[in-house]
Amino acid sequence: MHWTTDQSTPSVGRVVVTTRTRSPIRSNVGLKAVMAVTGIFLVLFLIAHMLGNLKVFAGDASFNHYAHWLREIGAPILPNVWFLWIMRVGLLVAVLGHIWAATVLALRARAARPVRYAHRKKVRGSYAARTMRWGGVIILLFVIYHILDLTTGTLNPVGDPSRPYANVVADFAPARWYVTLFYTLAIVALGFHLRHGVFSALRSLGQQTPRGEQRARAVALVFAVALCAGYLLVPFAVLTGLVS
């Protein structure tokens, strides 16, 4: 915003206010919309990915068939593996958009409260903020490792794209317990992230009464626990020999 003085009339100074137009997407409402859209897209992907992972319990042939089918989606319109790359680019854009919107909103919230009171009690929001921030870092590191492990095969003991079932079994073998531990840590962090995100989304949709908040917390907790359990079933099944 700029303030200028119009001195065309010698005796009267006229104040003219000019404002810069901010893009709607950069407004708080626009940023929250970006977070909502990207969040929904990422949650839908997580659900679909979890259901696909659980096909490992159907055996070697079934899981390999599913993995190869993913490479052929869209054929013959799309060349081989193109669908996966389109999905990967979409996920990357969604993740970056989600992080960008969350970061800008957090910085604006902090700028709006420049003075910290020495005796101010900590609120639940600070815990949620720390959980989302550090959970996001852990999840990001895990995604990078996961890509190098089961997508490119660089860090996988087998690393053969034609044998996805063997890759999974080798990845979570008992001797590689540290991989399962890191996987578990990342999934738990994801669970906290989802719990807070789903709760916030439900509150934004109108669940703001005391009873509504209780329902929102319950739904968010059940959803987060169910998704985490679905993801952790596979590595622990391999670790215990249920899947081999």
Tab-separated table of C-alpha atoms in Angstrom:
chain	number	residue	atom	x	y	z
A	1	MET	CA	0.000	0.000	0.000
A	2	HIS	CA	1.348	3.434	-0.921
A	3	TRP	CA	0.363	6.882	0.389
A	4	THR	CA	0.870	9.886	-1.924
A	5	THR	CA	-0.030	13.523	-1.596
A	6	ASP	CA	-1.679	15.355	-4.465
A	7	GLN	CA	-0.406	18.961	-4.365
A	8	SER	CA	-2.098	20.209	-7.524
A	9	THR	CA	-4.153	22.533	-5.282
A	10	PRO	CA	-1.740	24.720	-3.258
A	11	SER	CA	-3.951	25.090	-0.196
A	12	VAL	CA	-5.271	21.549	0.084
A	13	GLY	CA	-3.269	18.352	0.206
A	14	ARG	CA	-5.217	15.340	-0.933
A	15	VAL	CA	-4.168	11.882	0.210
A	16	VAL	CA	-4.461	9.201	-2.435
A	17	VAL	CA	-4.294	5.553	-1.422
A	18	THR	CA	-3.093	3.019	-3.976
A	19	THR	CA	-3.106	-0.702	-3.307
A	20	ARG	CA	-1.354	-3.576	-4.990
A	21	THR	CA	-3.668	-6.298	-6.126
A	22	ARG	CA	-2.698	-9.657	-4.625
A	23	SER	CA	-3.341	-12.818	-6.583
A	24	PRO	CA	-6.362	-14.668	-5.117
A	25	ILE	CA	-4.278	-17.809	-4.750
A	26	ARG	CA	-1.832	-15.935	-2.500
A	27	SER	CA	-4.539	-14.772	-0.122
A	28	ASN	CA	-5.095	-16.728	3.084
A	29	VAL	CA	-8.286	-18.193	1.652
A	30	GLY	CA	-6.503	-19.145	-1.566
A	31	LEU	CA	-3.620	-20.757	0.299
A	32	LYS	CA	-6.017	-22.772	2.449
A	33	ALA	CA	-7.763	-23.892	-0.730
A	34	VAL	CA	-4.412	-25.028	-2.154
A	35	MET	CA	-3.743	-26.990	1.033
A	36	ALA	CA	-7.192	-28.576	0.877
A	37	VAL	CA	-7.002	-29.610	-2.789
A	38	THR	CA	-3.455	-30.939	-2.576
A	39	GLY	CA	-4.246	-32.643	0.727
A	40	ILE	CA	-7.261	-34.458	-0.736
A	41	PHE	CA	-5.209	-35.578	-3.744
A	42	LEU	CA	-2.417	-36.893	-1.522
A	43	VAL	CA	-4.835	-38.705	0.817
A	44	LEU	CA	-6.551	-40.423	-2.126
A	45	PHE	CA	-3.154	-41.524	-3.394
A	46	LEU	CA	-2.203	-42.860	0.046
A	47	ILE	CA	-5.394	-44.924	0.214
A	48	ALA	CA	-4.902	-46.356	-3.283
A	49	HIS	CA	-1.215	-47.066	-2.620
A	50	MET	CA	-2.024	-48.835	0.652
A	51	LEU	CA	-4.624	-51.061	-1.020
A	52	GLY	CA	-2.099	-51.925	-3.715
A	53	ASN	CA	0.549	-52.790	-1.127
A	54	LEU	CA	-1.833	-55.204	0.593
A	55	LYS	CA	-1.940	-57.318	-2.579
A	56	VAL	CA	1.399	-58.708	-1.418
A	57	PHE	CA	-0.645	-61.063	0.798
A	58	ALA	CA	-2.163	-62.586	-2.349
A	59	GLY	CA	1.224	-63.999	-3.300
A	60	ASP	CA	4.117	-63.469	-5.670
A	61	ALA	CA	2.230	-63.815	-8.958
A	62	SER	CA	-0.690	-61.588	-7.955
A	63	PHE	CA	1.507	-58.793	-6.624
A	64	ASN	CA	3.832	-58.869	-9.636
A	65	HIS	CA	0.823	-58.788	-11.979
A	66	TYR	CA	-0.522	-55.737	-10.154
A	67	ALA	CA	2.847	-53.954	-10.313
A	68	HIS	CA	3.193	-54.625	-14.048
A	69	TRP	CA	-0.422	-53.519	-14.632
A	70	LEU	CA	0.438	-50.123	-13.147
A	71	ARG	CA	3.062	-49.691	-15.852
A	72	GLU	CA	0.530	-50.436	-18.582
A	73	ILE	CA	-2.311	-48.134	-17.488
A	74	GLY	CA	-3.426	-45.940	-20.371
A	75	ALA	CA	-2.110	-48.227	-23.109
A	76	PRO	CA	-2.198	-48.000	-26.049
A	77	ILE	CA	-2.926	-44.263	-25.793
A	78	LEU	CA	-0.075	-43.759	-23.340
A	79	PRO	CA	3.323	-45.403	-23.875
A	80	ASN	CA	4.578	-47.844	-21.267
A	81	VAL	CA	5.166	-46.351	-17.781
A	82	TRP	CA	3.867	-42.913	-18.836
A	83	PHE	CA	0.929	-43.102	-16.417
A	84	LEU	CA	3.315	-43.687	-13.522
A	85	TRP	CA	5.413	-40.691	-14.513
A	86	ILE	CA	2.329	-38.490	-14.879
A	87	MET	CA	1.263	-39.625	-11.412
A	88	ARG	CA	4.730	-38.958	-9.985
A	89	VAL	CA	4.837	-35.449	-11.444
A	90	GLY	CA	1.328	-34.788	-10.109
A	91	LEU	CA	2.352	-35.997	-6.656
A	92	LEU	CA	5.471	-33.819	-6.721
A	93	VAL	CA	3.420	-30.752	-7.647
A	94	ALA	CA	0.877	-31.564	-4.923
A	95	VAL	CA	3.575	-32.035	-2.266
A	96	LEU	CA	5.386	-28.828	-3.209
A	97	GLY	CA	2.108	-26.905	-3.326
A	98	HIS	CA	1.092	-28.287	0.054
A	99	ILE	CA	4.431	-27.362	1.634
A	100	TRP	CA	4.430	-23.907	0.027
A	101	ALA	CA	0.912	-23.058	1.201
A	102	ALA	CA	1.555	-24.375	4.721
A	103	THR	CA	4.842	-22.465	5.004
A	104	VAL	CA	3.390	-19.148	3.827
A	105	LEU	CA	0.403	-19.471	6.177
A	106	ALA	CA	2.683	-20.330	9.110
A	107	LEU	CA	4.958	-17.346	8.409
A	108	ARG	CA	1.982	-15.009	8.172
A	109	ALA	CA	0.565	-16.321	11.432
A	110	ARG	CA	3.913	-15.761	13.136
A	111	ALA	CA	4.235	-12.252	11.670
A	112	ALA	CA	0.792	-11.400	13.029
A	113	ARG	CA	2.050	-12.235	16.546
A	114	PRO	CA	5.488	-10.579	16.629
A	115	VAL	CA	5.534	-10.179	20.420
A	116	ARG	CA	5.813	-13.259	22.607
A	117	TYR	CA	4.617	-12.995	26.160
A	118	ALA	CA	7.070	-14.243	28.758
A	119	HIS	CA	4.391	-15.926	30.879
A	120	ARG	CA	2.145	-17.122	28.087
A	121	LYS	CA	1.113	-20.746	28.507
A	122	LYS	CA	1.728	-23.172	25.706
A	123	VAL	CA	-1.354	-24.105	23.736
A	124	ARG	CA	-2.299	-27.209	21.855
A	125	GLY	CA	-1.656	-25.387	18.598
A	126	SER	CA	2.084	-25.270	19.318
A	127	TYR	CA	2.153	-29.070	19.730
A	128	ALA	CA	0.232	-29.513	16.474
A	129	ALA	CA	2.580	-27.114	14.690
A	130	ARG	CA	5.685	-28.992	15.884
A	131	THR	CA	4.127	-32.326	14.938
A	132	MET	CA	3.248	-31.137	11.440
A	133	ARG	CA	6.646	-29.485	10.911
A	134	TRP	CA	8.915	-32.328	12.054
A	135	GLY	CA	6.542	-34.963	10.767
A	136	GLY	CA	6.704	-33.322	7.359
A	137	VAL	CA	10.515	-33.430	7.399
A	138	ILE	CA	10.547	-37.133	8.331
A	139	ILE	CA	7.989	-37.956	5.652
A	140	LEU	CA	9.966	-36.033	3.013
A	141	LEU	CA	13.191	-37.876	3.884
A	142	PHE	CA	11.351	-41.187	3.792
A	143	VAL	CA	9.796	-40.459	0.377
A	144	ILE	CA	13.284	-39.762	-1.024
A	145	TYR	CA	14.577	-43.047	0.438
A	146	HIS	CA	11.473	-44.945	-0.720
A	147	ILE	CA	11.975	-43.776	-4.301
A	148	LEU	CA	15.644	-44.816	-4.277
A	149	ASP	CA	14.696	-48.140	-2.701
A	150	LEU	CA	11.570	-49.505	-4.367
A	151	THR	CA	11.197	-47.221	-7.417
A	152	THR	CA	14.687	-46.972	-8.868
A	153	GLY	CA	16.018	-50.030	-6.970
A	154	THR	CA	19.273	-48.203	-6.151
A	155	LEU	CA	19.183	-49.052	-2.432
A	156	ASN	CA	17.289	-52.341	-2.709
A	157	PRO	CA	19.152	-55.666	-2.250
A	158	VAL	CA	17.416	-57.100	-5.337
A	159	GLY	CA	16.618	-53.941	-7.292
A	160	ASP	CA	14.988	-55.798	-10.184
A	161	PRO	CA	11.983	-53.903	-11.645
A	162	SER	CA	10.649	-57.147	-13.121
A	163	ARG	CA	10.426	-58.739	-9.627
A	164	PRO	CA	8.562	-56.258	-7.385
A	165	TYR	CA	7.487	-58.960	-4.913
A	166	ALA	CA	11.106	-60.056	-4.419
A	167	ASN	CA	12.111	-56.413	-3.957
A	168	VAL	CA	9.586	-55.958	-1.136
A	169	VAL	CA	10.563	-59.179	0.624
A	170	ALA	CA	14.274	-58.364	0.391
A	171	ASP	CA	13.666	-54.817	1.571
A	172	PHE	CA	12.022	-55.747	4.882
A	173	ALA	CA	13.991	-58.914	5.595
A	174	PRO	CA	14.869	-59.485	9.291
A	175	ALA	CA	18.517	-58.601	8.653
A	176	ARG	CA	17.375	-55.171	7.453
A	177	TRP	CA	15.387	-54.378	10.609
A	178	TYR	CA	16.630	-50.786	10.491
A	179	VAL	CA	14.690	-50.266	7.247
A	180	THR	CA	11.511	-51.482	8.927
A	181	LEU	CA	12.250	-49.197	11.884
A	182	PHE	CA	12.667	-46.156	9.610
A	183	TYR	CA	9.540	-47.142	7.691
A	184	THR	CA	7.585	-47.404	10.949
A	185	LEU	CA	8.833	-44.023	12.150
A	186	ALA	CA	7.797	-42.403	8.863
A	187	ILE	CA	4.351	-44.019	8.896
A	188	VAL	CA	3.732	-42.942	12.507
A	189	ALA	CA	4.750	-39.389	11.554
A	190	LEU	CA	2.354	-39.635	8.619
A	191	GLY	CA	-0.368	-40.748	11.020
A	192	PHE	CA	0.093	-37.664	13.221
A	193	HIS	CA	0.111	-35.499	10.121
A	194	LEU	CA	-3.110	-37.050	8.815
A	195	ARG	CA	-4.823	-36.895	12.197
A	196	HIS	CA	-4.215	-33.177	12.505
A	197	GLY	CA	-4.987	-32.494	8.842
A	198	VAL	CA	-8.275	-34.413	8.797
A	199	PHE	CA	-9.362	-32.842	12.079
A	200	SER	CA	-8.613	-29.341	10.761
A	201	ALA	CA	-10.460	-30.081	7.524
A	202	LEU	CA	-13.550	-31.331	9.361
A	203	ARG	CA	-13.557	-28.258	11.600
A	204	SER	CA	-13.364	-26.041	8.520
A	205	LEU	CA	-16.397	-27.878	7.140
A	206	GLY	CA	-18.471	-26.814	10.140
A	207	GLN	CA	-17.605	-29.182	12.996
A	208	GLN	CA	-16.863	-26.333	15.408
A	209	THR	CA	-19.268	-27.044	18.265
A	210	PRO	CA	-17.909	-29.021	21.244
A	211	ARG	CA	-19.726	-32.171	20.101
A	212	GLY	CA	-18.702	-31.556	16.512
A	213	GLU	CA	-15.054	-31.258	17.527
A	214	GLN	CA	-15.292	-34.538	19.430
A	215	ARG	CA	-16.693	-36.251	16.333
A	216	ALA	CA	-13.995	-34.671	14.168
A	217	ARG	CA	-11.247	-35.876	16.521
A	218	ALA	CA	-12.679	-39.395	16.584
A	219	VAL	CA	-12.997	-39.607	12.781
A	220	ALA	CA	-9.485	-38.195	12.292
A	221	LEU	CA	-7.989	-40.645	14.794
A	222	VAL	CA	-9.745	-43.701	13.342
A	223	PHE	CA	-8.764	-42.753	9.795
A	224	ALA	CA	-5.111	-42.140	10.733
A	225	VAL	CA	-4.823	-45.386	12.708
A	226	ALA	CA	-6.484	-47.434	9.950
A	227	LEU	CA	-4.206	-46.038	7.249
A	228	CYS	CA	-1.078	-46.513	9.370
A	229	ALA	CA	-2.062	-50.091	10.191
A	230	GLY	CA	-2.608	-50.831	6.502
A	231	TYR	CA	0.863	-49.582	5.625
A	232	LEU	CA	2.626	-51.311	8.530
A	233	LEU	CA	1.072	-54.714	7.851
A	234	VAL	CA	3.396	-55.387	4.920
A	235	PRO	CA	6.832	-54.709	6.491
A	236	PHE	CA	5.942	-56.520	9.715
A	237	ALA	CA	4.528	-59.471	7.783
A	238	VAL	CA	7.860	-59.783	5.967
A	239	LEU	CA	9.841	-59.207	9.155
A	240	THR	CA	7.986	-62.020	10.963
A	241	GLY	CA	8.072	-64.435	8.031
A	242	LEU	CA	4.353	-64.289	7.274
A	243	VAL	CA	5.264	-63.068	3.798
A	244	SER	CA	8.378	-64.573	2.264
